[in-house]
PDB file of C-alpha atoms and ligand atoms in Angstrom:
ATOM      1  CA  MET A  61      17.422   2.823 -13.205  1.00  0.00           C
ATOM      2  CA  LYS A  62      15.791   4.162 -10.043  1.00  0.00           C
ATOM      3  CA  LEU A  63      12.080   4.889 -10.404  1.00  0.00           C
ATOM      4  CA  SER A  64      10.797   8.418  -9.760  1.00  0.00           C
ATOM      5  CA  LYS A  65       8.884   8.929  -6.508  1.00  0.00           C
ATOM      6  CA  LYS A  66       5.633   9.028  -8.438  1.00  0.00           C
ATOM      7  CA  MET A  67       6.428   5.785 -10.254  1.00  0.00           C
ATOM      8  CA  GLN A  68       7.332   4.069  -6.975  1.00  0.00           C
ATOM      9  CA  ASN A  69       3.785   4.843  -5.797  1.00  0.00           C
ATOM     10  CA  VAL A  70       2.260   3.803  -9.126  1.00  0.00           C
ATOM     11  CA  LYS A  71       4.118   0.473  -9.082  1.00  0.00           C
ATOM     12  CA  VAL A  72       2.711  -0.428  -5.666  1.00  0.00           C
ATOM     13  CA  MET A  73      -0.786   0.420  -6.901  1.00  0.00           C
ATOM     14  CA  GLU A  74      -0.242  -1.663 -10.016  1.00  0.00           C
ATOM     15  CA  ASN A  75       1.006  -4.675  -8.079  1.00  0.00           C
ATOM     16  CA  ASN A  76      -1.974  -4.425  -5.739  1.00  0.00           C
ATOM     17  CA  GLU A  77      -4.834  -3.343  -8.024  1.00  0.00           C
ATOM     18  CA  ARG A  78      -6.807  -6.420  -6.875  1.00  0.00           C
ATOM     19  CA  LEU A  79      -7.327  -4.629  -3.521  1.00  0.00           C
ATOM     20  CA  PHE A  80      -9.320  -1.735  -4.994  1.00  0.00           C
ATOM     21  CA  SER A  81     -13.074  -1.405  -5.471  1.00  0.00           C
ATOM     22  CA  CYS A  82     -14.998   1.407  -7.132  1.00  0.00           C
ATOM     23  CA  PRO A  83     -16.135   4.090  -4.647  1.00  0.00           C
ATOM     24  CA  ILE A  84     -19.280   4.616  -6.751  1.00  0.00           C
ATOM     25  CA  CYS A  85     -20.527   1.095  -7.613  1.00  0.00           C
ATOM     26  CA  SER A  86     -18.170  -1.170  -5.545  1.00  0.00           C
ATOM     27  CA  SER A  87     -17.137  -3.228  -8.590  1.00  0.00           C
ATOM     28  CA  GLU A  88     -13.558  -4.301  -9.269  1.00  0.00           C
ATOM     29  CA  MET A  89     -11.061  -1.769 -10.569  1.00  0.00           C
ATOM     30  CA  MET A  90      -8.032  -2.019 -12.826  1.00  0.00           C
ATOM     31  CA  LEU A  91      -5.142   0.377 -13.232  1.00  0.00           C
ATOM     32  CA  GLU A  92      -5.183   1.358 -16.901  1.00  0.00           C
ATOM     33  CA  ASP A  93      -1.928   2.475 -18.609  1.00  0.00           C
ATOM     34  CA  GLN A  94      -0.537   3.391 -15.156  1.00  0.00           C
ATOM     35  CA  VAL A  95      -2.591   6.619 -15.258  1.00  0.00           C
ATOM     36  CA  ARG A  96      -6.136   5.855 -14.113  1.00  0.00           C
ATOM     37  CA  PHE A  97      -8.252   3.382 -12.217  1.00  0.00           C
ATOM     38  CA  VAL A  98     -11.275   2.178 -14.169  1.00  0.00           C
ATOM     39  CA  CYS A  99     -14.033  -0.035 -12.773  1.00  0.00           C
ATOM     40  CA  THR A 100     -15.963  -2.708 -14.669  1.00  0.00           C
ATOM     41  CA  ASN A 101     -18.854  -0.211 -15.071  1.00  0.00           C
ATOM     42  CA  GLY A 102     -16.608   2.439 -16.609  1.00  0.00           C
ATOM     43  CA  HIS A 103     -16.175   4.821 -13.643  1.00  0.00           C
ATOM     44  CA  SER A 104     -12.733   6.353 -14.025  1.00  0.00           C
ATOM     45  CA  PHE A 105     -10.315   8.000 -11.554  1.00  0.00           C
ATOM     46  CA  ASP A 106      -7.092   9.647 -12.781  1.00  0.00           C
ATOM     47  CA  LEU A 107      -3.918   9.360 -10.737  1.00  0.00           C
ATOM     48  CA  ALA A 108      -2.564  12.721  -9.566  1.00  0.00           C
ATOM     49  CA  LYS A 109       0.869  14.043 -10.568  1.00  0.00           C
ATOM     50  CA  SER A 110       2.525  12.939  -7.357  1.00  0.00           C
ATOM     51  CA  GLY A 111       1.143   9.400  -7.653  1.00  0.00           C
ATOM     52  CA  TYR A 112      -1.902   9.237  -5.396  1.00  0.00           C
ATOM     53  CA  VAL A 113      -5.508   8.606  -6.361  1.00  0.00           C
ATOM     54  CA  ASN A 114      -8.564  10.536  -5.260  1.00  0.00           C
ATOM     55  CA  LEU A 115     -11.317   8.009  -4.547  1.00  0.00           C
ATOM     56  CA  ALA A 116     -13.484  10.144  -2.284  1.00  0.00           C
ATOM     57  CA  PRO A 117     -17.099   9.950  -3.451  1.00  0.00           C
ATOM     58  CA  GLN A 118     -17.303  13.746  -3.476  1.00  0.00           C
ATOM     59  CA  ALA A 119     -14.938  16.673  -2.958  1.00  0.00           C
ATOM     60  CA  HIS A 120     -14.494  17.586   0.700  1.00  0.00           C
ATOM     61  CA  THR A 121     -12.954  20.641   2.255  1.00  0.00           C
ATOM     62  CA  THR A 122     -11.680  19.990   5.739  1.00  0.00           C
ATOM     63  CA  LYS A 123     -10.043  22.176   8.361  1.00  0.00           C
ATOM     64  CA  TYR A 124      -6.945  20.003   8.012  1.00  0.00           C
ATOM     65  CA  ASP A 125      -4.971  22.197   5.616  1.00  0.00           C
ATOM     66  CA  LYS A 126      -1.454  22.367   4.199  1.00  0.00           C
ATOM     67  CA  THR A 127      -0.076  24.422   7.113  1.00  0.00           C
ATOM     68  CA  LEU A 128      -1.400  21.931   9.638  1.00  0.00           C
ATOM     69  CA  PHE A 129       0.132  18.976   7.810  1.00  0.00           C
ATOM     70  CA  GLU A 130       3.498  20.768   7.391  1.00  0.00           C
ATOM     71  CA  ALA A 131       3.475  21.462  11.132  1.00  0.00           C
ATOM     72  CA  ARG A 132       2.549  17.825  11.803  1.00  0.00           C
ATOM     73  CA  THR A 133       5.422  16.567   9.664  1.00  0.00           C
ATOM     74  CA  ALA A 134       7.911  18.806  11.501  1.00  0.00           C
ATOM     75  CA  VAL A 135       6.708  17.588  14.898  1.00  0.00           C
ATOM     76  CA  MET A 136       6.274  13.919  13.990  1.00  0.00           C
ATOM     77  CA  SER A 137       9.753  13.768  12.425  1.00  0.00           C
ATOM     78  CA  SER A 138      11.369  15.108  15.614  1.00  0.00           C
ATOM     79  CA  GLY A 139      11.030  11.936  17.675  1.00  0.00           C
ATOM     80  CA  PHE A 140       7.909  13.272  19.404  1.00  0.00           C
ATOM     81  CA  PHE A 141       5.971  10.069  18.686  1.00  0.00           C
ATOM     82  CA  GLU A 142       8.862   7.592  18.849  1.00  0.00           C
ATOM     83  CA  PRO A 143       7.665   5.611  21.912  1.00  0.00           C
ATOM     84  CA  ILE A 144       4.195   5.342  20.332  1.00  0.00           C
ATOM     85  CA  ILE A 145       5.607   4.182  17.001  1.00  0.00           C
ATOM     86  CA  HIS A 146       7.687   1.643  18.921  1.00  0.00           C
ATOM     87  CA  LYS A 147       4.555   0.316  20.633  1.00  0.00           C
ATOM     88  CA  LEU A 148       2.616   0.214  17.364  1.00  0.00           C
ATOM     89  CA  VAL A 149       5.399  -1.692  15.583  1.00  0.00           C
ATOM     90  CA  GLU A 150       5.582  -4.156  18.473  1.00  0.00           C
ATOM     91  CA  GLN A 151       1.822  -4.759  18.256  1.00  0.00           C
ATOM     92  CA  VAL A 152       1.700  -5.014  14.482  1.00  0.00           C
ATOM     93  CA  ILE A 153       4.557  -7.553  14.471  1.00  0.00           C
ATOM     94  CA  GLN A 154       2.769  -9.549  17.136  1.00  0.00           C
ATOM     95  CA  GLN A 155      -0.449  -9.555  15.095  1.00  0.00           C
ATOM     96  CA  ILE A 156       0.954 -10.257  11.638  1.00  0.00           C
ATOM     97  CA  GLY A 157       4.526 -11.445  12.170  1.00  0.00           C
ATOM     98  CA  HIS A 158       3.559 -14.805  10.629  1.00  0.00           C
ATOM     99  CA  VAL A 159       2.030 -13.306   7.422  1.00  0.00           C
ATOM    100  CA  ASP A 160       4.078 -13.014   4.225  1.00  0.00           C
ATOM    101  CA  ASN A 161       3.687  -9.621   2.530  1.00  0.00           C
ATOM    102  CA  PRO A 162       1.022  -8.307   4.919  1.00  0.00           C
ATOM    103  CA  VAL A 163      -1.205  -5.399   3.906  1.00  0.00           C
ATOM    104  CA  ILE A 164      -1.358  -2.540   6.426  1.00  0.00           C
ATOM    105  CA  LEU A 165      -3.869   0.262   6.033  1.00  0.00           C
ATOM    106  CA  ASP A 166      -3.681   3.536   7.991  1.00  0.00           C
ATOM    107  CA  ALA A 167      -7.234   4.932   8.195  1.00  0.00           C
ATOM    108  CA  GLY A 168      -6.945   8.719   8.652  1.00  0.00           C
ATOM    109  CA  CYS A 169      -3.192   8.704   7.968  1.00  0.00           C
ATOM    110  CA  GLY A 170      -2.827  12.506   7.682  1.00  0.00           C
ATOM    111  CA  GLU A 171       0.534  13.293   6.077  1.00  0.00           C
ATOM    112  CA  GLY A 172       1.710   9.710   6.365  1.00  0.00           C
ATOM    113  CA  THR A 173       4.706   9.987   8.712  1.00  0.00           C
ATOM    114  CA  HIS A 174       3.503   7.317  11.160  1.00  0.00           C
ATOM    115  CA  LEU A 175       2.799   4.772   8.430  1.00  0.00           C
ATOM    116  CA  SER A 176       6.139   5.435   6.771  1.00  0.00           C
ATOM    117  CA  MET A 177       8.102   5.210  10.049  1.00  0.00           C
ATOM    118  CA  MET A 178       6.366   2.004  11.042  1.00  0.00           C
ATOM    119  CA  HIS A 179       6.717   0.428   7.638  1.00  0.00           C
ATOM    120  CA  ALA A 180      10.479   0.961   7.769  1.00  0.00           C
ATOM    121  CA  GLN A 181      10.632  -1.083  10.979  1.00  0.00           C
ATOM    122  CA  LEU A 182       8.521  -4.035   9.839  1.00  0.00           C
ATOM    123  CA  PRO A 183      10.233  -7.200   8.634  1.00  0.00           C
ATOM    124  CA  GLY A 184       9.566  -8.468   5.092  1.00  0.00           C
ATOM    125  CA  GLU A 185       7.692  -6.759   2.296  1.00  0.00           C
ATOM    126  CA  ALA A 186       4.597  -5.198   3.812  1.00  0.00           C
ATOM    127  CA  VAL A 187       2.244  -3.272   1.507  1.00  0.00           C
ATOM    128  CA  GLY A 188       1.355   0.095   3.104  1.00  0.00           C
ATOM    129  CA  ILE A 189      -1.862   1.956   2.298  1.00  0.00           C
ATOM    130  CA  GLY A 190      -2.649   5.422   3.671  1.00  0.00           C
ATOM    131  CA  ILE A 191      -6.069   6.989   3.233  1.00  0.00           C
ATOM    132  CA  ASP A 192      -7.370  10.333   4.437  1.00  0.00           C
ATOM    133  CA  LEU A 193     -10.239  12.603   3.473  1.00  0.00           C
ATOM    134  CA  ALA A 194      -7.981  15.665   3.635  1.00  0.00           C
ATOM    135  CA  LYS A 195      -6.386  15.984   0.198  1.00  0.00           C
ATOM    136  CA  GLU A 196      -3.537  18.141   1.527  1.00  0.00           C
ATOM    137  CA  GLY A 197      -2.423  15.315   3.807  1.00  0.00           C
ATOM    138  CA  ILE A 198      -2.354  12.795   0.967  1.00  0.00           C
ATOM    139  CA  VAL A 199      -0.563  15.205  -1.403  1.00  0.00           C
ATOM    140  CA  THR A 200       2.162  15.696   1.221  1.00  0.00           C
ATOM    141  CA  ALA A 201       2.385  11.951   1.973  1.00  0.00           C
ATOM    142  CA  SER A 202       2.632  10.974  -1.698  1.00  0.00           C
ATOM    143  CA  LYS A 203       5.497  13.431  -2.270  1.00  0.00           C
ATOM    144  CA  MET A 204       7.414  12.649   0.908  1.00  0.00           C
ATOM    145  CA  TYR A 205       7.012   8.912   1.211  1.00  0.00           C
ATOM    146  CA  PRO A 206       7.236   7.015  -2.087  1.00  0.00           C
ATOM    147  CA  GLY A 207       6.457   3.314  -2.353  1.00  0.00           C
ATOM    148  CA  PHE A 208       3.014   3.374  -0.737  1.00  0.00           C
ATOM    149  CA  ILE A 209      -0.591   3.453  -1.893  1.00  0.00           C
ATOM    150  CA  TRP A 210      -1.883   6.935  -1.013  1.00  0.00           C
ATOM    151  CA  SER A 211      -5.540   7.724  -1.569  1.00  0.00           C
ATOM    152  CA  VAL A 212      -7.963  10.502  -0.708  1.00  0.00           C
ATOM    153  CA  ALA A 213     -10.874   8.482   0.631  1.00  0.00           C
ATOM    154  CA  ASP A 214     -13.482   8.341   3.359  1.00  0.00           C
ATOM    155  CA  LEU A 215     -12.685   5.871   6.119  1.00  0.00           C
ATOM    156  CA  ALA A 216     -16.405   5.184   6.466  1.00  0.00           C
ATOM    157  CA  ALA A 217     -16.595   3.863   2.871  1.00  0.00           C
ATOM    158  CA  MET A 218     -13.153   2.776   1.781  1.00  0.00           C
ATOM    159  CA  PRO A 219     -12.484   1.959  -1.889  1.00  0.00           C
ATOM    160  CA  PHE A 220     -11.152  -1.529  -1.183  1.00  0.00           C
ATOM    161  CA  ARG A 221     -12.582  -5.032  -1.485  1.00  0.00           C
ATOM    162  CA  ASP A 222     -13.735  -7.141   1.452  1.00  0.00           C
ATOM    163  CA  GLU A 223     -11.275  -9.112   3.604  1.00  0.00           C
ATOM    164  CA  GLN A 224      -8.027  -7.886   2.031  1.00  0.00           C
ATOM    165  CA  ILE A 225      -6.273  -6.136   4.926  1.00  0.00           C
ATOM    166  CA  ASP A 226      -4.128  -7.680   7.674  1.00  0.00           C
ATOM    167  CA  VAL A 227      -3.874  -4.683  10.016  1.00  0.00           C
ATOM    168  CA  ILE A 228      -5.740  -1.385  10.201  1.00  0.00           C
ATOM    169  CA  LEU A 229      -4.039   1.468  12.032  1.00  0.00           C
ATOM    170  CA  ASN A 230      -6.176   4.316  13.298  1.00  0.00           C
ATOM    171  CA  VAL A 231      -4.165   6.999  15.054  1.00  0.00           C
ATOM    172  CA  LEU A 232      -5.934   9.985  16.622  1.00  0.00           C
ATOM    173  CA  SER A 233      -8.547   9.811  13.859  1.00  0.00           C
ATOM    174  CA  PRO A 234     -12.237   8.927  13.789  1.00  0.00           C
ATOM    175  CA  ALA A 235     -13.089   5.251  13.313  1.00  0.00           C
ATOM    176  CA  ASN A 236     -15.769   3.230  11.561  1.00  0.00           C
ATOM    177  CA  PHE A 237     -15.637  -0.218  13.110  1.00  0.00           C
ATOM    178  CA  ALA A 238     -18.166  -1.826  10.731  1.00  0.00           C
ATOM    179  CA  GLU A 239     -16.065  -0.695   7.773  1.00  0.00           C
ATOM    180  CA  PHE A 240     -12.837  -1.862   9.462  1.00  0.00           C
ATOM    181  CA  THR A 241     -14.437  -5.290   9.998  1.00  0.00           C
ATOM    182  CA  ARG A 242     -15.505  -5.504   6.338  1.00  0.00           C
ATOM    183  CA  LEU A 243     -11.971  -4.821   5.123  1.00  0.00           C
ATOM    184  CA  LEU A 244     -10.039  -7.064   7.515  1.00  0.00           C
ATOM    185  CA  LYS A 245      -9.072 -10.622   6.639  1.00  0.00           C
ATOM    186  CA  PRO A 246     -10.318 -13.223   9.163  1.00  0.00           C
ATOM    187  CA  GLY A 247      -7.871 -12.967  12.061  1.00  0.00           C
ATOM    188  CA  GLY A 248      -6.879  -9.429  11.002  1.00  0.00           C
ATOM    189  CA  ALA A 249      -6.262  -6.773  13.657  1.00  0.00           C
ATOM    190  CA  VAL A 250      -7.026  -3.137  14.408  1.00  0.00           C
ATOM    191  CA  VAL A 251      -4.517  -1.014  16.315  1.00  0.00           C
ATOM    192  CA  LYS A 252      -6.000   2.283  17.446  1.00  0.00           C
ATOM    193  CA  VAL A 253      -4.540   5.267  19.327  1.00  0.00           C
ATOM    194  CA  VAL A 254      -6.718   7.602  21.393  1.00  0.00           C
ATOM    195  CA  PRO A 255      -5.755  10.578  23.556  1.00  0.00           C
ATOM    196  CA  GLU A 256      -5.755  10.284  27.355  1.00  0.00           C
ATOM    197  CA  SER A 257      -6.421  13.150  29.773  1.00  0.00           C
ATOM    198  CA  GLY A 258      -2.828  14.416  29.914  1.00  0.00           C
ATOM    199  CA  TYR A 259      -2.225  14.593  26.145  1.00  0.00           C
ATOM    200  CA  LEU A 260      -0.664  18.018  25.346  1.00  0.00           C
ATOM    201  CA  LYS A 261      -1.894  19.259  28.720  1.00  0.00           C
ATOM    202  CA  GLU A 262       0.545  22.196  28.706  1.00  0.00           C
ATOM    203  CA  LEU A 263      -1.269  23.581  25.639  1.00  0.00           C
ATOM    204  CA  ARG A 264      -4.743  22.815  26.973  1.00  0.00           C
ATOM    205  CA  GLU A 265      -3.924  24.697  30.176  1.00  0.00           C
ATOM    206  CA  VAL A 266      -3.165  27.872  28.211  1.00  0.00           C
ATOM    207  CA  PHE A 267      -5.889  27.501  25.583  1.00  0.00           C
ATOM    208  CA  TYR A 268      -8.734  26.465  27.842  1.00  0.00           C
ATOM    209  CA  GLU A 269      -7.503  27.514  31.304  1.00  0.00           C
ATOM    210  CA  GLY A 270      -8.158  24.071  32.764  1.00  0.00           C
ATOM    211  CA  LYS A 271     -11.788  23.889  31.576  1.00  0.00           C
ATOM    212  CA  PRO A 272     -12.497  20.221  30.820  1.00  0.00           C
ATOM    213  CA  GLN A 273     -12.611  19.293  27.127  1.00  0.00           C
ATOM    214  CA  LYS A 274     -15.131  16.904  25.643  1.00  0.00           C
ATOM    215  CA  GLU A 275     -13.522  13.488  25.425  1.00  0.00           C
ATOM    216  CA  GLU A 276     -14.803  10.165  24.175  1.00  0.00           C
ATOM    217  CA  SER A 277     -15.939   8.169  27.183  1.00  0.00           C
ATOM    218  CA  ASP A 278     -14.789   4.559  27.448  1.00  0.00           C
ATOM    219  CA  PRO A 279     -13.037   4.154  24.071  1.00  0.00           C
ATOM    220  CA  VAL A 280     -11.794   0.676  25.097  1.00  0.00           C
ATOM    221  CA  GLY A 281     -15.334  -0.500  25.947  1.00  0.00           C
ATOM    222  CA  ARG A 282     -16.666   0.754  22.627  1.00  0.00           C
ATOM    223  CA  PHE A 283     -13.800  -0.941  20.787  1.00  0.00           C
ATOM    224  CA  ALA A 284     -14.491  -4.210  22.638  1.00  0.00           C
ATOM    225  CA  GLU A 285     -18.093  -4.201  21.351  1.00  0.00           C
ATOM    226  CA  HIS A 286     -16.656  -4.806  17.869  1.00  0.00           C
ATOM    227  CA  PHE A 287     -13.418  -6.777  18.265  1.00  0.00           C
ATOM    228  CA  ASP A 288     -12.137  -9.848  20.153  1.00  0.00           C
ATOM    229  CA  SER A 289      -9.082 -10.288  22.405  1.00  0.00           C
ATOM    230  CA  VAL A 290      -9.028  -6.566  23.105  1.00  0.00           C
ATOM    231  CA  GLN A 291      -6.114  -5.170  25.086  1.00  0.00           C
ATOM    232  CA  SER A 292      -4.815  -1.678  25.673  1.00  0.00           C
ATOM    233  CA  GLU A 293      -1.856   0.109  27.158  1.00  0.00           C
ATOM    234  CA  ARG A 294      -1.472   3.700  28.235  1.00  0.00           C
ATOM    235  CA  VAL A 295       1.765   5.321  27.069  1.00  0.00           C
ATOM    236  CA  THR A 296       2.761   8.496  28.929  1.00  0.00           C
ATOM    237  CA  TYR A 297       5.973  10.491  28.665  1.00  0.00           C
ATOM    238  CA  THR A 298       7.373  14.004  28.548  1.00  0.00           C
ATOM    239  CA  PHE A 299       9.005  15.266  25.394  1.00  0.00           C
ATOM    240  CA  GLU A 300      11.543  18.078  25.433  1.00  0.00           C
ATOM    241  CA  LEU A 301      10.722  20.322  22.502  1.00  0.00           C
ATOM    242  CA  PRO A 302      13.716  21.090  20.296  1.00  0.00           C
ATOM    243  CA  GLU A 303      14.302  24.766  19.409  1.00  0.00           C
ATOM    244  CA  GLY A 304      11.710  26.080  16.959  1.00  0.00           C
ATOM    245  CA  LEU A 305       9.188  23.304  17.447  1.00  0.00           C
ATOM    246  CA  LEU A 306       6.682  25.064  19.710  1.00  0.00           C
ATOM    247  CA  SER A 307       4.962  26.916  16.871  1.00  0.00           C
ATOM    248  CA  PRO A 308       4.537  23.789  14.692  1.00  0.00           C
ATOM    249  CA  LEU A 309       3.292  21.912  17.764  1.00  0.00           C
ATOM    250  CA  ILE A 310       0.617  24.546  18.369  1.00  0.00           C
ATOM    251  CA  HIS A 311      -0.400  24.595  14.721  1.00  0.00           C
ATOM    252  CA  MET A 312      -0.465  20.841  14.168  1.00  0.00           C
ATOM    253  CA  THR A 313      -3.407  20.171  16.433  1.00  0.00           C
ATOM    254  CA  PRO A 314      -7.147  20.756  16.235  1.00  0.00           C
ATOM    255  CA  LEU A 315      -6.799  21.957  19.865  1.00  0.00           C
ATOM    256  CA  ALA A 316      -5.778  25.354  18.471  1.00  0.00           C
ATOM    257  CA  TRP A 317      -9.020  25.667  16.458  1.00  0.00           C
ATOM    258  CA  GLY A 318     -11.069  26.436  19.553  1.00  0.00           C
ATOM    259  CA  ALA A 319      -8.506  28.808  21.079  1.00  0.00           C
ATOM    260  CA  GLY A 320      -8.382  32.508  20.126  1.00  0.00           C
ATOM    261  CA  VAL A 321      -5.356  34.173  18.488  1.00  0.00           C
ATOM    262  CA  GLU A 322      -4.508  35.759  21.859  1.00  0.00           C
ATOM    263  CA  LYS A 323      -4.266  32.388  23.562  1.00  0.00           C
ATOM    264  CA  ILE A 324      -2.068  31.056  20.791  1.00  0.00           C
ATOM    265  CA  GLU A 325       0.232  34.081  21.126  1.00  0.00           C
ATOM    266  CA  GLU A 326       0.310  33.626  24.889  1.00  0.00           C
ATOM    267  CA  ALA A 327       1.374  29.996  24.486  1.00  0.00           C
ATOM    268  CA  LEU A 328       4.139  31.051  22.084  1.00  0.00           C
ATOM    269  CA  ARG A 329       5.348  33.784  24.494  1.00  0.00           C
ATOM    270  CA  MET A 330       5.480  31.323  27.372  1.00  0.00           C
ATOM    271  CA  GLY A 331       8.076  29.342  25.462  1.00  0.00           C
ATOM    272  CA  ILE A 332       6.822  25.953  26.649  1.00  0.00           C
ATOM    273  CA  ARG A 333       9.782  23.537  26.509  1.00  0.00           C
ATOM    274  CA  GLU A 334       8.307  20.315  27.822  1.00  0.00           C
ATOM    275  CA  ILE A 335       5.144  18.710  26.594  1.00  0.00           C
ATOM    276  CA  THR A 336       3.213  15.712  27.869  1.00  0.00           C
ATOM    277  CA  ILE A 337       2.246  12.880  25.570  1.00  0.00           C
ATOM    278  CA  ASP A 338      -0.451  10.717  27.099  1.00  0.00           C
ATOM    279  CA  LEU A 339      -2.071   8.248  24.726  1.00  0.00           C
ATOM    280  CA  ARG A 340      -3.700   4.850  24.831  1.00  0.00           C
ATOM    281  CA  VAL A 341      -2.939   2.152  22.286  1.00  0.00           C
ATOM    282  CA  ILE A 342      -5.852  -0.282  21.876  1.00  0.00           C
ATOM    283  CA  TRP A 343      -5.730  -3.450  19.800  1.00  0.00           C
ATOM    284  CA  GLY A 344      -8.059  -6.331  18.968  1.00  0.00           C
ATOM    285  CA  ILE A 345      -8.870  -9.020  16.419  1.00  0.00           C
ATOM    286  CA  ARG A 346     -11.661  -9.144  13.854  1.00  0.00           C
ATOM    287  CA  ARG A 347     -14.688 -11.119  15.013  1.00  0.00           C
TER     288      ARG A 347
HETATM  289  C1  LIG B 858      -5.675  14.502  14.270  1.00  0.00           C
HETATM  290  S1  LIG B 858      -5.486  14.004  12.591  1.00  0.00           S
HETATM  291  C2  LIG B 858      -4.477  12.558  12.764  1.00  0.00           C
HETATM  292  C3  LIG B 858      -3.671  12.286  11.542  1.00  0.00           C
HETATM  293  C4  LIG B 858      -2.607  11.170  11.688  1.00  0.00           C
HETATM  294  N1  LIG B 858      -3.208   9.880  11.971  1.00  0.00           N
HETATM  295  C5  LIG B 858      -1.626  11.553  12.774  1.00  0.00           C
HETATM  296  O1  LIG B 858      -1.712  10.985  13.886  1.00  0.00           O
HETATM  297  O2  LIG B 858      -0.771  12.417  12.537  1.00  0.00           O
HETATM  298  C6  LIG B 858      -7.084  13.322  12.161  1.00  0.00           C
HETATM  299  C7  LIG B 858      -7.170  12.919  10.688  1.00  0.00           C
HETATM  300  O3  LIG B 858      -8.405  12.228  10.446  1.00  0.00           O
HETATM  301  C8  LIG B 858      -8.810  12.563   9.133  1.00  0.00           C
HETATM  302  N2  LIG B 858     -10.240  12.240   8.957  1.00  0.00           N
HETATM  303  C9  LIG B 858     -11.301  12.747   9.642  1.00  0.00           C
HETATM  304  N3  LIG B 858     -12.454  12.183   9.187  1.00  0.00           N
HETATM  305  C10 LIG B 858     -12.104  11.307   8.182  1.00  0.00           C
HETATM  306  C11 LIG B 858     -12.843  10.428   7.324  1.00  0.00           C
HETATM  307  N4  LIG B 858     -14.173  10.333   7.395  1.00  0.00           N
HETATM  308  N5  LIG B 858     -12.157   9.698   6.425  1.00  0.00           N
HETATM  309  C12 LIG B 858     -10.805   9.792   6.331  1.00  0.00           C
HETATM  310  N6  LIG B 858     -10.050  10.598   7.125  1.00  0.00           N
HETATM  311  C13 LIG B 858     -10.698  11.353   8.037  1.00  0.00           C
HETATM  312  C14 LIG B 858      -8.504  14.047   9.047  1.00  0.00           C
HETATM  313  O4  LIG B 858      -8.494  14.512   7.716  1.00  0.00           O
HETATM  314  C15 LIG B 858      -7.131  14.092   9.716  1.00  0.00           C
HETATM  315  O5  LIG B 858      -6.080  13.944   8.812  1.00  0.00           O
HETATM  316 ZN1  LIG B 859     -17.891   1.930 -10.656  1.00  0.00          ZN
END
């Protein structure tokens, strides 16, 4: 009999309970009766209905809400990110192609589409873990993509034991390199994606009228302070927006948070049809 979506998630957690550590006291955790994680000091965390677990040390409200994640799913499922996913898969296979049943963790996975798309293209039986502090993202991911470990958690203090992960993905999300290093197995890799100057430039031009936006300076240099054999590649292309995708595109990005309603309406009226994707993929090995 085919397992329910929830049970597909629960099974992966059960088979991999050795990976987890308590977010309060860092001790080992066990999945009890397939309904809750309990640590050796008695801290207990119930699984949610859709089969994810909230292991954030405290409740967080973030600006990443349900509407944003629905918009992100619509855009990400349209092929918008395909060349990036292709590059990520290529890199991950290069890093862990020799490992049986590798463990891949997406730190700041949002609504999980990238992890799910990549996982489908990896050979063998990789274990996929997606964590995000925004509960709405994890709720969506756990319902849409069964067969993964989905957890609400802080990427700066992840509820997993040391040296258990083969690859950490970190796509357009903040990073914590010390925490990534703690979690990676020796020889494990990080694959990170950061925006370049042209990313969604058609929206920036309307929202901010060409005023420069604050951007992280030298992300590759900062990455190289923490990892070995660092390489990066800029991936730039134009994507033709299918009918009906402009509104989700505008609403999927934090770019819209700083723009007024009028600017958002103006962008919608303009009927932008082509959008620039300009990202850098950076990868390196644990020191
Ligand atoms: C721009 S979104 C990217 C989401 C996804 N990686 C994607 O590319 O669609 C940034 C994500 O980082 C998450 N995030 C920010 N700070 C975080 C933290 N400390 N721990 C976990 N996730 C965090 C946000 O909740 C959000 O989902
Ligand atoms: Zn505990």
